Coordinates of C-alpha atoms in Angstrom, one line a residue:
Chain A
M11 CA 28.5 6.0 43.0
S12 CA 25.4 8.3 41.4
K13 CA 26.4 9.0 38.0
R14 CA 26.0 11.9 36.2
Y15 CA 25.4 13.4 32.4
L16 CA 27.2 16.1 31.3
L17 CA 26.6 17.1 27.4
A18 CA 28.7 20.0 25.9
L19 CA 28.7 21.6 22.9
Y20 CA 31.0 22.3 20.4
N21 CA 31.0 24.8 17.8
N22 CA 33.2 22.9 14.7
F23 CA 34.3 19.1 14.7
E24 CA 37.7 20.1 15.3
E25 CA 37.4 20.3 18.2
A26 CA 35.2 18.2 19.4
E27 CA 37.9 15.7 17.8
A28 CA 39.7 17.0 20.3
V29 CA 37.7 16.7 22.9
V30 CA 37.2 13.4 21.9
S31 CA 40.9 12.4 22.3
E32 CA 41.6 14.1 24.7
L33 CA 39.0 12.0 27.0
R34 CA 39.9 8.8 25.4
N35 CA 43.8 9.6 26.5
T36 CA 42.5 10.4 30.0
D37 CA 41.9 8.7 32.6
I38 CA 39.2 9.1 34.5
K39 CA 38.1 7.0 37.2
G40 CA 34.5 4.9 35.8
F41 CA 34.7 6.1 32.2
S42 CA 35.0 4.3 29.5
S43 CA 35.2 6.0 25.8
A44 CA 33.7 2.8 24.2
D45 CA 30.6 3.2 26.5
D46 CA 30.4 6.4 28.0
L47 CA 30.8 9.2 25.5
V48 CA 28.7 9.9 22.2
V49 CA 29.0 12.4 20.0
K50 CA 25.5 14.1 18.4
S51 CA 26.0 15.9 15.3
P52 CA 23.8 17.7 12.5
I53 CA 24.9 16.1 10.2
E54 CA 26.6 12.5 8.5
H55 CA 29.6 12.9 9.2
P56 CA 32.3 9.8 9.3
E57 CA 35.4 11.7 10.4
V58 CA 33.5 11.5 13.9
E59 CA 34.1 7.8 13.1
A60 CA 36.9 7.8 12.5
F61 CA 37.9 10.0 16.2
L62 CA 35.5 7.5 17.5
G63 CA 37.4 4.9 16.4
E64 CA 35.5 1.7 14.2
K65 CA 32.3 1.1 15.7
P66 CA 30.3 -2.5 14.3
V67 CA 27.5 -2.3 12.7
Y68 CA 24.3 -4.5 11.8
V69 CA 21.8 -3.4 9.7
Q70 CA 22.8 -5.4 6.5
W71 CA 23.2 -8.5 8.7
F72 CA 19.4 -7.8 9.1
T73 CA 19.0 -7.3 5.0
L74 CA 20.8 -10.5 4.0
V75 CA 18.7 -12.4 7.2
G76 CA 15.8 -10.4 4.9
A77 CA 15.8 -10.6 1.6
T78 CA 16.5 -15.0 1.6
L79 CA 13.0 -14.7 4.0
G80 CA 11.3 -12.7 1.3
G81 CA 12.6 -14.8 -1.4
L82 CA 12.3 -17.7 -0.1
L83 CA 8.4 -17.3 1.0
A84 CA 7.4 -15.9 -2.2
F85 CA 9.1 -19.0 -4.0
S86 CA 7.5 -21.4 -1.5
L87 CA 4.0 -19.4 -1.0
I88 CA 3.9 -19.9 -5.3
A89 CA 5.4 -22.9 -6.1
G90 CA 2.6 -24.2 -2.7
S91 CA -0.3 -23.1 -4.6
Q92 CA 0.1 -23.6 -8.1
A93 CA 1.3 -27.7 -6.8
N94 CA -2.3 -27.5 -6.1
F95 CA -3.0 -28.7 -9.6
Y96 CA -7.4 -30.1 -8.7
A97 CA -7.2 -25.7 -8.7
Q98 CA -5.3 -25.8 -11.5
M99 CA -4.8 -27.3 -14.1
K100 CA -1.4 -27.0 -16.8
G101 CA -2.2 -28.7 -19.2
G102 CA 0.7 -30.6 -19.8
K103 CA 2.9 -27.2 -18.6
P104 CA 5.2 -27.7 -15.3
I105 CA 3.3 -27.3 -12.6
V106 CA 5.9 -25.7 -11.5
P107 CA 7.1 -22.6 -13.8
L108 CA 10.3 -21.3 -12.6
P109 CA 11.1 -18.6 -15.1
P110 CA 7.6 -16.3 -14.2
D111 CA 8.0 -16.7 -10.2
F112 CA 11.4 -15.7 -10.9
V113 CA 9.6 -12.9 -11.6
L114 CA 7.8 -12.6 -8.3
T115 CA 10.5 -13.7 -6.2
Y116 CA 13.2 -11.2 -7.3
E117 CA 10.3 -8.6 -6.1
M118 CA 9.7 -10.0 -2.4
F119 CA 13.5 -11.0 -2.3
I120 CA 13.8 -7.0 -2.6
L121 CA 10.5 -6.4 -0.7
G122 CA 11.9 -8.6 1.9
G123 CA 15.2 -6.9 2.7
V124 CA 14.0 -3.0 2.5
Y125 CA 10.9 -4.3 5.4
I126 CA 14.4 -5.9 7.7
T127 CA 17.3 -4.4 7.2
V128 CA 15.0 -0.6 7.7
L129 CA 13.5 -3.1 11.1
G130 CA 17.8 -3.3 11.8
F131 CA 18.1 0.0 11.5
L132 CA 15.3 0.8 14.7
I133 CA 16.8 -2.0 16.2
C134 CA 20.6 -0.8 15.7
A135 CA 20.1 2.4 16.4
G136 CA 17.9 2.1 19.1
L137 CA 15.0 3.9 17.6
P138 CA 12.3 4.7 18.5
A139 CA 13.8 6.0 22.1
R140 CA 13.1 8.7 23.6
R141 CA 14.5 12.0 24.0
S142 CA 17.7 12.3 26.1
P143 CA 17.0 14.9 28.3
L144 CA 20.8 15.7 28.0
Y145 CA 19.3 17.2 25.2
S146 CA 20.1 20.5 22.7
A147 CA 18.4 21.8 19.7
K148 CA 21.2 23.6 18.7
V149 CA 22.6 19.5 18.1
S150 CA 19.5 19.6 15.1
E151 CA 21.3 23.3 14.0
D152 CA 24.9 23.5 13.6
Q153 CA 26.9 22.0 16.4
I154 CA 28.5 19.2 18.2
G155 CA 27.8 18.1 21.0
I156 CA 29.5 16.1 23.8
L157 CA 27.7 13.2 25.9
V158 CA 29.5 12.1 28.9
K159 CA 28.4 9.1 31.7
S160 CA 29.9 10.0 34.2
E161 CA 30.8 9.4 38.2
E162 CA 29.2 11.8 40.6
G163 CA 34.1 12.5 42.2
S164 CA 35.0 13.4 38.6
V165 CA 32.2 15.3 37.1
S166 CA 34.9 18.4 37.9
R167 CA 37.6 16.6 35.4
F168 CA 35.0 16.6 32.4
K169 CA 34.3 20.3 33.1
D170 CA 38.1 21.4 33.5
I171 CA 39.1 18.6 29.6
F172 CA 35.4 20.9 28.1
T173 CA 36.3 24.7 29.5
K174 CA 40.0 24.0 28.0
H175 CA 38.5 23.3 24.4
K176 CA 35.9 26.5 24.8
A177 CA 32.6 24.2 25.0
L178 CA 30.3 26.7 24.2
E179 CA 27.2 25.5 27.7
I180 CA 27.5 23.1 28.9
Q181 CA 24.8 21.1 30.6
E182 CA 24.2 18.3 33.5
E183 CA 21.5 16.5 34.4
A184 CA 21.3 13.5 37.3
G185 CA 21.6 9.8 35.7
R186 CA 19.6 7.1 36.0
Chain B
M7 CA 29.3 27.3 -14.7
G8 CA 29.1 28.9 -11.8
K9 CA 28.9 27.0 -7.9
D10 CA 26.0 25.1 -6.8
I11 CA 25.3 25.8 -3.8
R12 CA 28.1 28.9 -1.5
E13 CA 30.2 27.8 0.7
D14 CA 29.5 30.7 3.1
I15 CA 25.8 29.9 3.4
A16 CA 25.3 29.3 7.8
W17 CA 23.7 26.2 9.0
A18 CA 21.3 27.5 11.6
Q19 CA 20.6 29.8 7.8
I20 CA 19.7 26.7 5.8
N21 CA 17.6 25.5 8.5
R22 CA 16.1 28.9 8.8
D23 CA 15.4 29.3 5.1
V24 CA 13.8 25.3 4.9
L25 CA 11.3 26.0 7.9
K26 CA 9.9 28.8 6.7
S27 CA 8.7 27.4 3.3
L28 CA 6.8 25.4 6.0
E29 CA 4.8 28.1 6.9
S30 CA 4.7 31.0 4.3
P31 CA 5.2 30.6 0.3
R32 CA 4.1 32.6 -2.0
K33 CA 0.4 33.4 -2.7
L34 CA 0.7 30.6 -6.2
Y35 CA 0.9 28.0 -3.7
W36 CA -2.5 28.4 -2.7
V37 CA -3.9 29.5 -6.1
I38 CA -2.0 25.4 -7.5
I39 CA -3.9 24.4 -4.4
F40 CA -6.6 25.6 -5.6
A41 CA -6.5 24.7 -9.3
A42 CA -5.4 21.1 -8.5
M43 CA -8.2 20.6 -6.5
L44 CA -11.0 21.6 -9.5
V45 CA -9.5 19.7 -11.7
F46 CA -9.2 16.2 -9.0
S47 CA -13.1 17.5 -8.4
V48 CA -13.7 17.3 -11.9
G49 CA -11.6 13.9 -12.3
V50 CA -14.0 12.4 -8.9
G51 CA -17.0 13.1 -10.5
C52 CA -16.4 11.6 -13.7
E53 CA -15.4 8.7 -12.3
I54 CA -19.1 8.5 -9.6
Y55 CA -20.6 9.0 -13.3
Q56 CA -18.2 6.2 -14.2
Y57 CA -18.7 3.8 -12.2
N58 CA -22.9 4.4 -11.4
T59 CA -23.6 3.8 -15.3
G60 CA -20.9 1.4 -16.2
M61 CA -17.9 1.1 -19.2
G62 CA -20.2 2.8 -20.8
V63 CA -19.8 6.5 -20.4
A64 CA -15.5 5.8 -21.1
N65 CA -16.2 4.9 -24.5
L66 CA -13.6 2.2 -24.9
D67 CA -14.9 -0.5 -27.2
N68 CA -13.7 -4.0 -28.7
P69 CA -11.3 -4.1 -29.4
H70 CA -10.5 -0.6 -27.7
V71 CA -10.5 -1.8 -24.1
W72 CA -7.8 -0.2 -23.3
G73 CA -6.9 3.5 -24.0
L74 CA -6.1 6.4 -21.6
Y75 CA -6.4 5.0 -18.6
I76 CA -3.8 2.2 -19.4
A77 CA -1.6 4.3 -21.6
T78 CA -2.1 7.2 -18.2
F79 CA -0.7 5.1 -16.0
I80 CA 1.9 3.6 -17.5
F81 CA 2.7 8.3 -17.5
W82 CA 2.5 7.8 -14.0
I83 CA 4.5 4.9 -13.3
G84 CA 6.9 6.9 -15.4
M85 CA 7.1 9.3 -13.8
S86 CA 8.7 7.3 -10.2
H87 CA 10.8 7.2 -11.8
S88 CA 13.6 10.3 -11.4
G89 CA 12.7 9.9 -7.4
T90 CA 15.1 6.6 -7.7
L91 CA 17.1 8.3 -10.1
L92 CA 17.8 11.4 -8.5
S93 CA 18.1 9.3 -5.1
A94 CA 19.8 6.0 -5.5
I95 CA 22.0 5.9 -8.3
L96 CA 23.8 9.6 -7.9
H97 CA 24.2 9.2 -4.3
L98 CA 26.1 5.9 -4.9
M99 CA 27.5 7.4 -7.8
H100 CA 28.0 10.6 -4.9
A101 CA 26.9 13.5 -7.2
D102 CA 26.2 15.5 -4.3
W103 CA 25.0 17.8 -6.3
R104 CA 21.2 15.7 -5.8
K105 CA 21.2 17.1 -2.3
P106 CA 19.1 20.0 -2.5
I107 CA 17.0 18.1 -5.1
Y108 CA 16.2 14.4 -4.1
R109 CA 13.9 15.0 -1.8
F110 CA 11.2 16.6 -3.9
A111 CA 12.0 13.5 -6.2
E112 CA 11.7 10.8 -4.0
A113 CA 8.2 12.5 -3.6
M114 CA 7.0 13.0 -6.2
T115 CA 7.7 8.3 -6.8
T116 CA 5.6 8.1 -4.0
F117 CA 2.5 10.4 -5.3
S118 CA 3.1 9.6 -9.0
L119 CA 3.1 5.9 -7.6
M120 CA -0.1 6.4 -5.8
T121 CA -2.1 7.9 -8.8
A122 CA -0.6 5.2 -11.5
G123 CA -2.3 3.0 -8.9
L124 CA -5.3 4.6 -8.8
F125 CA -5.9 3.3 -13.2
V126 CA -5.7 0.5 -12.0
M127 CA -8.5 0.2 -10.3
V128 CA -10.6 3.1 -12.4
H129 CA -10.2 1.0 -15.0
L130 CA -11.3 -1.8 -13.7
G131 CA -15.2 -0.4 -13.7
R132 CA -15.8 -3.2 -11.0
L133 CA -13.7 -1.4 -8.7
W134 CA -14.8 -3.9 -5.7
Q135 CA -13.7 -6.5 -8.1
F136 CA -10.0 -5.5 -7.4
Y137 CA -8.8 -8.2 -5.0
Y138 CA -8.7 -10.2 -7.8
A139 CA -5.3 -9.2 -8.9
V140 CA -4.2 -9.6 -5.7
P141 CA -2.1 -12.5 -4.5
Y142 CA -3.3 -14.2 -1.6
P143 CA -5.1 -17.2 -0.4
N144 CA -8.9 -17.6 0.0
E145 CA -10.7 -20.8 0.9
R146 CA -12.0 -21.8 -2.8
W147 CA -8.2 -22.2 -3.8
T148 CA -8.8 -19.8 -6.5
W149 CA -5.3 -17.7 -6.9
P150 CA -4.9 -15.8 -9.3
N151 CA -2.4 -16.6 -12.9
F152 CA 0.7 -16.4 -10.9
Q153 CA 2.1 -16.6 -15.2
S154 CA 0.5 -12.9 -15.9
P155 CA 2.8 -10.0 -16.1
L156 CA -1.0 -8.2 -14.7
L157 CA -0.3 -9.9 -11.7
W158 CA 3.5 -9.2 -11.3
D159 CA 2.8 -5.2 -12.0
A160 CA 0.3 -5.7 -8.7
M161 CA 3.1 -7.2 -6.5
A162 CA 6.4 -5.4 -8.2
I163 CA 4.0 -1.4 -8.6
F164 CA 3.2 -2.2 -4.3
T165 CA 6.8 -3.3 -3.2
Y166 CA 7.7 -0.3 -5.0
L167 CA 5.9 2.4 -3.4
S168 CA 6.0 0.5 -0.1
S169 CA 10.1 0.4 -0.3
S170 CA 9.9 4.2 -1.6
V171 CA 7.6 5.1 0.8
I172 CA 10.1 3.8 4.0
F173 CA 12.9 5.0 1.7
L174 CA 11.4 8.6 1.6
Y175 CA 10.8 8.6 4.7
V176 CA 14.3 7.0 6.4
G177 CA 15.9 10.2 5.0
M178 CA 14.2 13.0 6.1
I179 CA 14.7 11.1 9.7
P180 CA 16.9 13.9 10.7
D181 CA 15.6 16.6 8.8
L182 CA 12.6 15.7 11.2
A183 CA 13.9 16.1 14.2
I184 CA 14.8 19.7 12.7
C185 CA 11.0 20.2 12.2
R186 CA 10.0 19.4 16.3
D187 CA 13.5 21.0 17.4
H188 CA 12.6 24.4 15.8
L189 CA 9.1 24.5 15.3
H190 CA 6.5 26.3 17.6
P191 CA 4.0 23.8 19.7
G192 CA 1.0 22.6 17.6
W193 CA -0.5 19.4 15.9
R194 CA 2.8 20.2 13.8
K195 CA 5.6 19.8 16.2
K196 CA 3.5 16.4 17.4
L197 CA 3.6 14.7 14.8
Y198 CA 7.3 15.7 14.0
T199 CA 7.9 14.8 17.5
L200 CA 6.6 11.2 16.6
L201 CA 8.2 11.1 12.5
A202 CA 10.9 12.1 14.4
L203 CA 11.0 8.7 16.4
G204 CA 13.6 10.4 19.5
W205 CA 16.8 11.1 16.5
E206 CA 19.2 12.9 17.9
G207 CA 21.4 11.9 15.7
T208 CA 24.4 10.8 18.1
D209 CA 27.5 8.9 16.8
R210 CA 25.1 5.2 16.6
Q211 CA 22.2 6.7 14.4
W212 CA 24.2 8.1 11.7
R213 CA 26.8 4.8 11.2
N214 CA 23.6 2.9 11.6
F215 CA 21.3 5.7 9.4
R216 CA 24.3 5.1 6.8
M217 CA 24.6 1.6 6.5
T218 CA 20.4 1.3 6.2
Y219 CA 20.4 4.1 3.2
L220 CA 23.6 2.7 1.4
T221 CA 21.1 -0.5 1.4
V222 CA 18.1 0.6 0.6
A223 CA 18.9 2.4 -2.5
C224 CA 21.3 -0.3 -3.8
F225 CA 18.3 -2.0 -3.4
L226 CA 16.1 0.9 -4.9
I227 CA 17.5 0.6 -8.6
P228 CA 17.4 -3.3 -10.0
L229 CA 13.9 -2.5 -8.0
A230 CA 12.9 0.4 -10.7
V231 CA 14.0 -1.5 -13.6
S232 CA 12.0 -4.6 -13.2
V233 CA 9.1 -2.3 -12.2
H234 CA 8.7 -0.8 -15.3
S235 CA 10.1 -3.3 -17.4
I236 CA 6.9 -5.8 -15.6
V237 CA 5.0 -2.9 -17.5
A238 CA 6.4 -3.3 -20.2
S239 CA 5.4 -7.0 -20.2
D240 CA 1.9 -6.4 -19.9
F241 CA 2.6 -5.5 -23.6
A242 CA 5.4 -7.1 -24.5
M243 CA 4.4 -11.1 -22.9
S244 CA 1.5 -10.2 -25.6
Q245 CA 1.3 -10.9 -29.0
Q246 CA -0.3 -7.9 -30.4
P247 CA 1.3 -6.1 -33.4
G248 CA 3.1 -3.5 -32.4
W249 CA 4.0 -4.5 -28.9
H250 CA 5.4 -7.8 -28.8
V251 CA 9.4 -6.1 -29.0
T252 CA 11.2 -7.8 -27.1
S253 CA 12.6 -3.8 -26.5
F254 CA 10.0 -2.8 -24.8
P255 CA 11.4 -3.5 -21.2
P256 CA 14.4 -1.4 -21.8
Y257 CA 12.6 1.3 -23.8
F258 CA 10.1 1.5 -21.0
V259 CA 12.9 2.0 -18.4
A260 CA 14.3 4.9 -21.3
G261 CA 11.0 6.4 -21.2
A262 CA 10.3 6.5 -17.4
L263 CA 13.7 8.2 -16.6
Y264 CA 13.0 10.7 -19.1
S265 CA 9.2 11.8 -18.8
G266 CA 11.0 11.8 -14.5
C267 CA 13.5 13.8 -15.7
A268 CA 11.0 16.4 -16.8
A269 CA 9.3 16.5 -14.2
I270 CA 12.2 16.9 -12.4
I271 CA 12.6 20.1 -14.0
T272 CA 9.3 21.2 -14.0
L273 CA 8.6 20.7 -10.7
F274 CA 12.6 22.1 -9.1
I275 CA 11.4 25.5 -11.1
I276 CA 7.5 25.7 -9.5
L277 CA 9.6 24.6 -5.9
R278 CA 12.1 27.2 -6.4
Y279 CA 9.4 30.6 -6.9
V280 CA 7.0 29.2 -4.9
F281 CA 9.1 28.4 -1.6
R282 CA 11.7 30.7 -2.6
F283 CA 13.8 27.9 -2.4
E284 CA 16.7 29.7 -4.6
E285 CA 19.2 29.8 -3.2
Y286 CA 18.9 25.7 -3.3
M287 CA 17.5 25.3 -6.1
T288 CA 20.8 26.7 -8.1
L289 CA 21.0 27.7 -12.0
P290 CA 23.9 24.4 -11.9
I291 CA 22.0 22.4 -10.4
L292 CA 19.1 23.0 -12.7
K293 CA 21.9 23.1 -15.7
K294 CA 23.1 19.9 -14.4
T295 CA 19.5 18.4 -14.3
V296 CA 19.1 20.1 -18.0
R297 CA 22.3 17.9 -19.6
L298 CA 21.1 14.6 -17.5
T299 CA 17.6 14.6 -19.2
F300 CA 19.2 15.3 -22.5
A301 CA 22.0 12.7 -21.9
I302 CA 18.0 10.5 -21.4
A303 CA 16.4 11.8 -24.1
M304 CA 19.0 10.6 -26.5
V305 CA 18.7 6.9 -25.0
W306 CA 15.3 7.5 -25.6
T307 CA 14.9 8.4 -29.2
Y308 CA 18.1 5.6 -29.6
L309 CA 15.5 2.6 -28.3
N310 CA 12.8 4.1 -30.8
C311 CA 14.9 3.4 -33.2
I312 CA 15.7 0.5 -32.3
E313 CA 12.2 -0.3 -32.1
F314 CA 11.1 0.8 -35.3
A315 CA 14.4 -0.8 -37.3
S316 CA 13.1 -4.6 -35.8
V317 CA 9.3 -3.7 -36.5
W318 CA 11.3 -2.6 -39.6
Y319 CA 12.9 -5.6 -40.9
S320 CA 11.2 -8.3 -39.3
H321 CA 8.9 -9.9 -41.4
D322 CA 5.5 -8.8 -39.2
Q323 CA 3.5 -7.5 -41.2
V324 CA 1.0 -7.3 -39.4
A325 CA 3.3 -5.3 -36.4
K326 CA 5.3 -3.3 -40.0
D327 CA 1.3 -1.9 -40.9
V328 CA 0.8 -1.0 -37.3
L329 CA 4.1 1.0 -37.6
I330 CA 3.1 2.6 -41.0
Q331 CA -1.0 3.5 -39.7
K332 CA 0.6 5.3 -36.8
A333 CA 3.1 7.4 -39.0
T334 CA -0.2 8.1 -41.1
G335 CA -3.1 6.7 -39.6
T336 CA -5.1 9.2 -37.9
Y337 CA -3.1 9.1 -34.7
A338 CA -0.5 10.5 -37.5
P339 CA -0.9 13.6 -35.7
F340 CA -0.5 12.4 -32.3
W341 CA 2.1 9.9 -33.8
W342 CA 4.5 13.2 -35.1
A343 CA 4.2 15.1 -32.6
M344 CA 5.1 12.7 -30.5
I345 CA 8.8 12.3 -32.2
F346 CA 8.9 15.9 -32.1
C347 CA 8.4 16.0 -28.3
G348 CA 10.1 13.5 -27.8
S349 CA 12.7 13.7 -29.9
V350 CA 13.7 17.3 -31.5
V351 CA 12.9 19.5 -28.9
P352 CA 15.5 17.9 -26.5
F353 CA 17.5 19.9 -28.6
A354 CA 16.6 23.3 -26.7
M355 CA 18.2 21.8 -23.5
M356 CA 22.0 22.0 -25.5
V357 CA 21.6 25.5 -26.3
K358 CA 24.3 26.5 -23.0
K359 CA 22.0 30.0 -22.8
W360 CA 19.0 28.2 -22.7
Q361 CA 20.0 25.3 -19.6
T362 CA 19.7 27.5 -17.4
N363 CA 17.4 29.8 -18.5
I364 CA 13.8 29.7 -16.2
P365 CA 11.5 30.0 -19.1
V366 CA 12.7 27.8 -21.7
M367 CA 13.2 25.2 -19.5
F368 CA 9.7 25.5 -18.5
A369 CA 7.8 25.5 -21.9
V370 CA 10.7 22.3 -22.7
S371 CA 9.6 20.7 -19.7
L372 CA 6.3 20.4 -19.8
L373 CA 6.5 19.9 -24.3
L374 CA 8.5 17.1 -23.3
N375 CA 6.1 15.2 -20.4
L376 CA 3.4 16.0 -22.8
G377 CA 6.2 13.9 -25.7
M378 CA 5.9 10.9 -23.0
W379 CA 2.9 11.8 -22.6
L380 CA 1.4 10.8 -25.8
E381 CA 4.3 7.7 -26.3
R382 CA 2.1 5.9 -23.9
W383 CA -0.8 6.7 -26.1
M384 CA 0.1 5.8 -29.1
I385 CA 1.8 2.8 -27.5
V386 CA -1.1 1.4 -26.4
S387 CA -4.5 2.3 -28.6
P388 CA -3.0 2.6 -32.3
T389 CA -2.5 -1.5 -32.1
F390 CA -6.0 -2.2 -31.2
S391 CA -6.5 -0.3 -34.3
H392 CA -4.9 -2.3 -36.8
G393 CA -5.0 -6.1 -35.0
Y394 CA -4.3 -9.4 -36.8
Y395 CA -8.2 -9.8 -37.7
P396 CA -9.4 -7.2 -40.3
W397 CA -12.5 -6.6 -38.7
T398 CA -10.0 -4.5 -36.1
W399 CA -8.8 -2.4 -38.7
D400 CA -9.4 1.3 -38.8
H401 CA -10.9 1.3 -36.2
N402 CA -10.4 4.0 -34.1
Q403 CA -11.3 5.5 -31.1
W404 CA -11.4 8.9 -29.2
P405 CA -11.9 8.8 -26.1
S406 CA -14.1 10.1 -24.1
M407 CA -15.2 13.5 -22.0
I408 CA -16.0 11.0 -19.7
Q409 CA -12.1 9.5 -19.9
W410 CA -10.7 13.1 -20.4
G411 CA -11.8 13.9 -17.0
I412 CA -10.3 11.4 -14.9
V413 CA -7.0 11.3 -16.7
F414 CA -6.9 15.5 -15.5
G415 CA -8.0 14.4 -12.4
S416 CA -5.4 12.3 -11.9
F417 CA -3.2 14.9 -12.1
G418 CA -5.0 17.1 -9.8
W419 CA -4.4 15.0 -7.2
F420 CA -1.1 14.7 -7.8
T421 CA -0.3 18.1 -7.6
L422 CA -2.8 17.9 -4.5
L423 CA -0.4 15.5 -2.5
F424 CA 2.9 17.3 -4.3
M425 CA 2.1 20.4 -2.9
V426 CA 0.6 19.9 0.2
F427 CA 3.5 17.8 1.0
C428 CA 6.2 20.4 0.6
K429 CA 4.4 22.0 3.1
V430 CA 4.2 19.6 5.5
F431 CA 7.0 18.0 4.9
P432 CA 10.7 20.2 4.3
S433 CA 11.3 19.3 0.5
V434 CA 14.8 20.7 1.1
S435 CA 16.9 17.9 2.7
M436 CA 18.2 20.6 5.1
Y437 CA 21.2 17.5 6.4
E438 CA 22.7 17.0 3.7
V439 CA 22.8 20.2 2.1
K440 CA 24.9 20.4 5.5
E441 CA 26.7 17.1 3.9
M442 CA 26.7 19.5 1.6
V443 CA 28.5 22.7 1.7
Y444 CA 29.9 21.6 4.5
H445 CA 32.3 19.6 2.0
R446 CA 32.6 22.7 -1.0
S447 CA 33.5 24.9 2.1
L448 CA 36.7 21.7 3.0
E449 CA 37.1 21.6 -0.5
L450 CA 37.6 25.4 -1.2
K451 CA 40.0 26.2 1.8
K452 CA 42.1 23.0 0.4
K453 CA 42.1 24.7 -3.1
E454 CA 43.4 28.5 -1.2
L455 CA 45.8 26.9 0.8
A456 CA 47.1 25.1 -2.5
A457 CA 47.1 28.0 -4.0
K458 CA 49.0 29.8 -1.3
G459 CA 52.1 26.9 -0.9
A460 CA 52.2 27.6 -4.5
N461 CA 52.7 31.3 -4.3

């Protein structure tokens, strides 16, 4: 059966929360609130997570890998070049002196951490991406958008729920 | 104290006000741009002359191998630190009053670092040999000295600059989406569409955004501390009298935060007027920034005293002589001006009435910046005038017009970059101001309900 997308716009978080709660508790054929429901909001709003239910974030794992690799890479590069004592005579001093090497290792630890965190953010947030056809500029202003993916036959049920909760506007688009 | 921001301000109004700043600033904006271009071109002219003629025209000699260039390099590095203070430290402390003003502080960080980077090359003279400071593999197996703080500097500044740019950019993505959605078609809209990366404000995007912002903020704080500690190590790890002091790294970090905060006050006042941000850059926020600056000024004053005391009580006679020479020698007027501007003028910020008096705070912030710039000069030059060797004693050096020209030119360069940024990108974070308004209005509602309940 073909899919359709619906976007309903609301004035505030309370209204959006009521809609999401109803959608999560209603049994609509072929609709899963975990996979087919997206809330779009103009601000970072922890309450959205509260009413959507907890979803995992993996960015911090990218951070761990990036920082560790950055530090290791820096130390191995520096120590590797220092160990080439044909090029640098040490005059009895340690070939690989740890205290000064720690400084550059530390900087690369942070550099790797920051770069890979941002890479992780892009991957986990699905960016860069084409804007979905059902996007309203009002979402970046002051309205909350609820986007659902539904089967053709369930569109009217979604519309009923959205209208019941006083949606400001409902947009519809054929799915891909 | 009044409210940081009105709770009843509409979100759409926030968008309109900030987007308007991208299109129609006051005339003063164009005056500043013109003046900055003029000053910058003087600097460029001086640099071209120095490049063609040689470093002799800078009046740098032996023992004065470092002069205004290095002093100004430290000044610009220092100024970058308050962007991190406002955006990262206050973010972790949940101080939401930072939200309307942190964006321009972050931009200040980026542009002051870019300016500082220029001074490394200007100071070298032989620009084409700059790559020797960069650790990269080469076929001759000649490596830079990894034990040198100068190499640490190159790495730390690169890390700080690139991380700051990333932090600034990532924090701006939701605002770039607002610009994309609400500005008229044209080159700007194309630019915002490209930079917004298709941001739609979905719950998935916000969730990952919050974690990323928090994580990068956590990295930036130790990074900022390390950057200025490393700049301090350029001095402290040498054997020069007056520099070989263990308190230098914290002293530099405190000085950096201090000069950055003073610059934030200056830019706060300018942006507030030029871009009509009176609704967002409010007087209560200015008051909080002023109080923060005063606290840091006192830390800096304390560390100054510690530095003088440790030299005074040591048996290092040469270091002691440098200190005496600073207070009584050729550089004495500048040294005392530094003490006055850095440690005495801040007390004006204790007067409650003045904390929200814009002309007074503008003048005070300029004096603080002058004091902090003098501090850097007073770290660099007097030591060369009184080193270990008697031939250096009383060998004073006055910077040439070329040095002054390049130093002033850097202020033009910074102002130009900063003002262009504020015209092209939103210098007030729209989504975070909305968050601030939202949370403040919730608090207000709770208070009203509680008051009704009590009645």
